[in-house]
Amino acid sequence: GRERGRRLSRRLSETANEERFRKWSLLVQECEGDLEAAAKKVKWANLKDSARSIEKLFRSYQGRVSRLQDVCRQSLVFETAADLAKCLEAMKSDVDIQVVGLKNRLRPHYDAVSESLGYRDVNVSVRFSGASMEERGESRLAAACRRLNIHLHVCEVQLLLSSFALLKSAAGHRRYVAFRNARGR
């Protein structure tokens, strides 16, 4: 069992497309510091499907819309737990975002088998505050964000280790959906 799992993990690592995960700093460097060009090379996540949003809203949150915080989401992949922790600390100390929730599926006593079929990550719910925009002289942008109530919108950032990210697949997600539906979540 355990040895078979190691062989599978090694095979996945060896055959994984090298372009699947890229370091942001290298993307920026390739694009000669052009952040917009680097951002175009990122596979951004889609919004949560509206049917799933409605299902989750009533099945898990009893119709309380404010609890649905993963409609807008993105994953960040890290090689080490130390790098993941550094990112989490940077998020907590960033004046332009407010961490409003944290679900740590990497903690030692988390029962990943019965809760998430073995999947582990750290989910961070964040809200954009734009606190430093005024200081940087971007008052028009800050005002537009307030007018659009962007400061009230919560999105999810999934922090995961590459070893888990490499194992994610469409078939695995279908199994998770069946598992979740059987549990009524």
mmCIF file of C-alpha atoms in Angstrom:
data_model
loop_
_atom_site.group_PDB
_atom_site.id
_atom_site.type_symbol
_atom_site.label_atom_id
_atom_site.label_comp_id
_atom_site.label_asym_id
_atom_site.label_seq_id
_atom_site.Cartn_x
_atom_site.Cartn_y
_atom_site.Cartn_z
ATOM 1 C CA GLY A 1 0.000 0.000 0.000
ATOM 2 C CA ARG A 2 2.463 2.662 1.158
ATOM 3 C CA GLU A 3 5.179 1.679 -1.363
ATOM 4 C CA ARG A 4 2.611 1.617 -4.179
ATOM 5 C CA GLY A 5 1.573 5.146 -3.184
ATOM 6 C CA ARG A 6 5.197 6.319 -3.277
ATOM 7 C CA ARG A 7 5.693 4.814 -6.749
ATOM 8 C CA LEU A 8 2.515 6.524 -8.002
ATOM 9 C CA SER A 9 3.606 9.844 -6.517
ATOM 10 C CA ARG A 10 7.054 9.499 -8.122
ATOM 11 C CA ARG A 11 5.502 8.620 -11.490
ATOM 12 C CA LEU A 12 3.150 11.596 -11.314
ATOM 13 C CA SER A 13 6.032 13.899 -10.451
ATOM 14 C CA GLU A 14 8.169 12.545 -13.273
ATOM 15 C CA THR A 15 5.437 12.731 -15.900
ATOM 16 C CA ALA A 16 3.836 15.994 -14.771
ATOM 17 C CA ASN A 17 3.915 18.718 -17.382
ATOM 18 C CA GLU A 18 6.667 21.096 -16.329
ATOM 19 C CA GLU A 19 4.480 24.021 -17.377
ATOM 20 C CA ARG A 20 1.672 23.038 -14.969
ATOM 21 C CA PHE A 21 3.143 24.996 -12.057
ATOM 22 C CA ARG A 22 5.270 28.076 -12.542
ATOM 23 C CA LYS A 23 6.872 30.410 -10.051
ATOM 24 C CA TRP A 24 5.373 33.903 -10.196
ATOM 25 C CA SER A 25 8.798 35.522 -9.869
ATOM 26 C CA LEU A 26 10.023 33.602 -12.928
ATOM 27 C CA LEU A 27 6.954 34.571 -14.934
ATOM 28 C CA VAL A 28 7.537 38.228 -14.086
ATOM 29 C CA GLN A 29 11.209 37.869 -14.995
ATOM 30 C CA GLU A 30 10.328 36.234 -18.349
ATOM 31 C CA CYS A 31 7.973 39.132 -19.051
ATOM 32 C CA GLU A 32 10.695 41.667 -18.171
ATOM 33 C CA GLY A 33 8.814 42.940 -15.142
ATOM 34 C CA ASP A 34 5.499 43.414 -16.971
ATOM 35 C CA LEU A 35 2.943 42.209 -14.384
ATOM 36 C CA GLU A 36 0.042 42.300 -16.853
ATOM 37 C CA ALA A 37 1.915 40.111 -19.339
ATOM 38 C CA ALA A 38 2.848 37.689 -16.525
ATOM 39 C CA ALA A 39 -0.777 37.563 -15.340
ATOM 40 C CA LYS A 40 -1.858 36.510 -18.861
ATOM 41 C CA LYS A 41 0.277 33.370 -18.472
ATOM 42 C CA VAL A 42 -1.543 32.256 -15.308
ATOM 43 C CA LYS A 43 -4.444 29.813 -15.510
ATOM 44 C CA TRP A 44 -6.983 31.756 -13.477
ATOM 45 C CA ALA A 45 -9.793 29.808 -11.839
ATOM 46 C CA ASN A 46 -13.365 30.118 -13.062
ATOM 47 C CA LEU A 47 -16.134 31.426 -10.850
ATOM 48 C CA LYS A 48 -18.076 28.739 -9.019
ATOM 49 C CA ASP A 49 -20.913 27.467 -11.194
ATOM 50 C CA SER A 50 -24.218 29.150 -10.306
ATOM 51 C CA ALA A 51 -26.063 25.829 -9.891
ATOM 52 C CA ARG A 52 -23.425 24.616 -7.397
ATOM 53 C CA SER A 53 -23.516 27.985 -5.619
ATOM 54 C CA ILE A 54 -27.279 27.722 -5.132
ATOM 55 C CA GLU A 55 -27.010 24.064 -4.073
ATOM 56 C CA LYS A 56 -24.309 24.890 -1.513
ATOM 57 C CA LEU A 57 -26.203 27.953 -0.315
ATOM 58 C CA PHE A 58 -29.241 25.897 0.674
ATOM 59 C CA ARG A 59 -27.637 22.540 1.481
ATOM 60 C CA SER A 60 -24.787 23.849 3.625
ATOM 61 C CA TYR A 61 -25.698 27.390 4.657
ATOM 62 C CA GLN A 62 -29.497 27.281 5.082
ATOM 63 C CA GLY A 63 -29.927 30.179 2.624
ATOM 64 C CA ARG A 64 -27.501 32.553 4.392
ATOM 65 C CA VAL A 65 -25.818 34.194 1.389
ATOM 66 C CA SER A 66 -23.069 35.843 3.438
ATOM 67 C CA ARG A 67 -21.640 32.373 4.226
ATOM 68 C CA LEU A 68 -21.027 31.546 0.546
ATOM 69 C CA GLN A 69 -17.451 32.778 0.257
ATOM 70 C CA ASP A 70 -15.891 30.699 -2.501
ATOM 71 C CA VAL A 71 -17.682 31.904 -5.631
ATOM 72 C CA CYS A 72 -14.485 33.696 -6.602
ATOM 73 C CA ARG A 73 -11.408 31.586 -5.845
ATOM 74 C CA GLN A 74 -7.832 30.912 -6.840
ATOM 75 C CA SER A 75 -5.215 28.309 -5.934
ATOM 76 C CA LEU A 76 -1.584 29.004 -5.111
ATOM 77 C CA VAL A 77 0.779 26.022 -5.154
ATOM 78 C CA PHE A 78 3.897 25.701 -2.976
ATOM 79 C CA GLU A 79 6.788 23.250 -2.912
ATOM 80 C CA THR A 80 7.162 23.349 0.875
ATOM 81 C CA ALA A 81 4.994 23.920 3.928
ATOM 82 C CA ALA A 82 7.440 26.661 4.963
ATOM 83 C CA ASP A 83 6.779 28.573 1.717
ATOM 84 C CA LEU A 84 3.034 28.130 2.190
ATOM 85 C CA ALA A 85 3.334 29.494 5.746
ATOM 86 C CA LYS A 86 5.333 32.514 4.503
ATOM 87 C CA CYS A 87 2.580 33.298 2.006
ATOM 88 C CA LEU A 88 -0.074 33.018 4.713
ATOM 89 C CA GLU A 89 1.872 35.408 6.953
ATOM 90 C CA ALA A 90 2.294 37.839 4.035
ATOM 91 C CA MET A 91 -1.461 37.735 3.418
ATOM 92 C CA LYS A 92 -2.183 38.408 7.090
ATOM 93 C CA SER A 93 0.143 41.414 7.128
ATOM 94 C CA ASP A 94 -0.933 42.918 3.769
ATOM 95 C CA VAL A 95 -2.756 46.200 4.422
ATOM 96 C CA ASP A 96 -4.766 45.865 1.195
ATOM 97 C CA ILE A 97 -6.511 42.643 2.171
ATOM 98 C CA GLN A 98 -8.331 41.484 5.247
ATOM 99 C CA VAL A 99 -8.294 37.799 6.191
ATOM 100 C CA VAL A 100 -11.840 37.027 7.310
ATOM 101 C CA GLY A 101 -11.649 33.239 7.560
ATOM 102 C CA LEU A 102 -9.175 30.386 7.628
ATOM 103 C CA LYS A 103 -9.721 26.634 7.221
ATOM 104 C CA ASN A 104 -6.516 24.689 7.843
ATOM 105 C CA ARG A 105 -6.781 21.189 6.390
ATOM 106 C CA LEU A 106 -3.021 20.708 6.924
ATOM 107 C CA ARG A 107 -3.186 20.705 10.716
ATOM 108 C CA PRO A 108 -1.931 17.411 12.200
ATOM 109 C CA HIS A 109 -5.229 16.335 13.770
ATOM 110 C CA TYR A 110 -7.431 17.111 10.735
ATOM 111 C CA ASP A 111 -9.234 13.902 9.704
ATOM 112 C CA ALA A 112 -8.645 14.230 5.966
ATOM 113 C CA VAL A 113 -9.939 10.740 5.170
ATOM 114 C CA SER A 114 -13.443 11.210 6.574
ATOM 115 C CA GLU A 115 -13.716 14.949 5.888
ATOM 116 C CA SER A 116 -12.227 15.399 2.400
ATOM 117 C CA LEU A 117 -11.204 11.982 0.990
ATOM 118 C CA GLY A 118 -7.572 12.674 1.860
ATOM 119 C CA TYR A 119 -7.362 16.100 0.237
ATOM 120 C CA ARG A 120 -5.547 18.780 2.232
ATOM 121 C CA ASP A 121 -5.011 22.509 1.797
ATOM 122 C CA VAL A 122 -5.362 25.803 3.625
ATOM 123 C CA ASN A 123 -8.365 27.898 2.569
ATOM 124 C CA VAL A 124 -8.092 31.599 3.278
ATOM 125 C CA SER A 125 -11.148 33.829 2.885
ATOM 126 C CA VAL A 126 -10.050 37.351 2.059
ATOM 127 C CA ARG A 127 -11.659 40.707 1.458
ATOM 128 C CA PHE A 128 -9.958 43.493 -0.504
ATOM 129 C CA SER A 129 -9.672 46.610 1.627
ATOM 130 C CA GLY A 130 -7.505 48.788 -0.604
ATOM 131 C CA ALA A 131 -6.275 50.596 2.514
ATOM 132 C CA SER A 132 -3.049 51.753 0.899
ATOM 133 C CA MET A 133 -4.616 53.075 -2.336
ATOM 134 C CA GLU A 134 -5.265 56.517 -0.879
ATOM 135 C CA GLU A 135 -1.674 56.696 0.374
ATOM 136 C CA ARG A 136 -0.380 55.840 -3.100
ATOM 137 C CA GLY A 137 -2.448 58.607 -4.665
ATOM 138 C CA GLU A 138 -4.980 56.262 -6.212
ATOM 139 C CA SER A 139 -8.021 57.952 -4.692
ATOM 140 C CA ARG A 140 -10.138 57.553 -7.861
ATOM 141 C CA LEU A 141 -9.546 53.795 -7.827
ATOM 142 C CA ALA A 142 -10.259 53.620 -4.093
ATOM 143 C CA ALA A 143 -13.497 55.535 -4.584
ATOM 144 C CA ALA A 144 -14.533 53.242 -7.448
ATOM 145 C CA CYS A 145 -13.864 50.180 -5.260
ATOM 146 C CA ARG A 146 -16.029 51.636 -2.484
ATOM 147 C CA ARG A 147 -18.794 52.537 -4.958
ATOM 148 C CA LEU A 148 -18.805 48.938 -6.265
ATOM 149 C CA ASN A 149 -18.668 47.549 -2.702
ATOM 150 C CA ILE A 150 -15.570 45.523 -3.593
ATOM 151 C CA HIS A 151 -14.476 45.916 0.017
ATOM 152 C CA LEU A 152 -17.471 43.752 0.996
ATOM 153 C CA HIS A 153 -16.745 40.908 -1.464
ATOM 154 C CA VAL A 154 -15.077 37.813 0.005
ATOM 155 C CA CYS A 155 -13.075 35.400 -2.117
ATOM 156 C CA GLU A 156 -11.202 32.214 -1.379
ATOM 157 C CA VAL A 157 -7.488 31.619 -1.836
ATOM 158 C CA GLN A 158 -6.553 27.940 -1.696
ATOM 159 C CA LEU A 159 -2.974 27.399 -0.543
ATOM 160 C CA LEU A 160 -1.797 23.902 -1.368
ATOM 161 C CA LEU A 161 1.357 21.880 -1.530
ATOM 162 C CA SER A 162 2.482 20.696 -4.969
ATOM 163 C CA SER A 163 2.273 17.062 -3.818
ATOM 164 C CA PHE A 164 -1.512 17.489 -3.413
ATOM 165 C CA ALA A 165 -1.894 19.694 -6.481
ATOM 166 C CA LEU A 166 -0.270 17.032 -8.679
ATOM 167 C CA LEU A 167 -2.864 14.513 -7.534
ATOM 168 C CA LYS A 168 -5.854 16.709 -8.416
ATOM 169 C CA SER A 169 -7.757 15.424 -11.431
ATOM 170 C CA ALA A 170 -11.201 15.585 -12.991
ATOM 171 C CA ALA A 171 -11.874 11.969 -11.948
ATOM 172 C CA GLY A 172 -10.790 12.722 -8.382
ATOM 173 C CA HIS A 173 -13.059 15.757 -8.269
ATOM 174 C CA ARG A 174 -16.016 13.653 -9.497
ATOM 175 C CA ARG A 175 -15.345 11.192 -6.645
ATOM 176 C CA TYR A 176 -15.230 14.092 -4.187
ATOM 177 C CA VAL A 177 -18.536 15.494 -5.536
ATOM 178 C CA ALA A 178 -20.194 12.071 -5.064
ATOM 179 C CA PHE A 179 -18.715 11.871 -1.538
ATOM 180 C CA ARG A 180 -19.884 15.413 -0.710
ATOM 181 C CA ASN A 181 -23.374 14.772 -2.081
ATOM 182 C CA ALA A 182 -23.684 11.532 -0.101
ATOM 183 C CA ARG A 183 -22.873 13.537 3.030
ATOM 184 C CA GLY A 184 -25.379 16.243 2.062
ATOM 185 C CA ARG A 185 -22.863 19.129 1.866
#
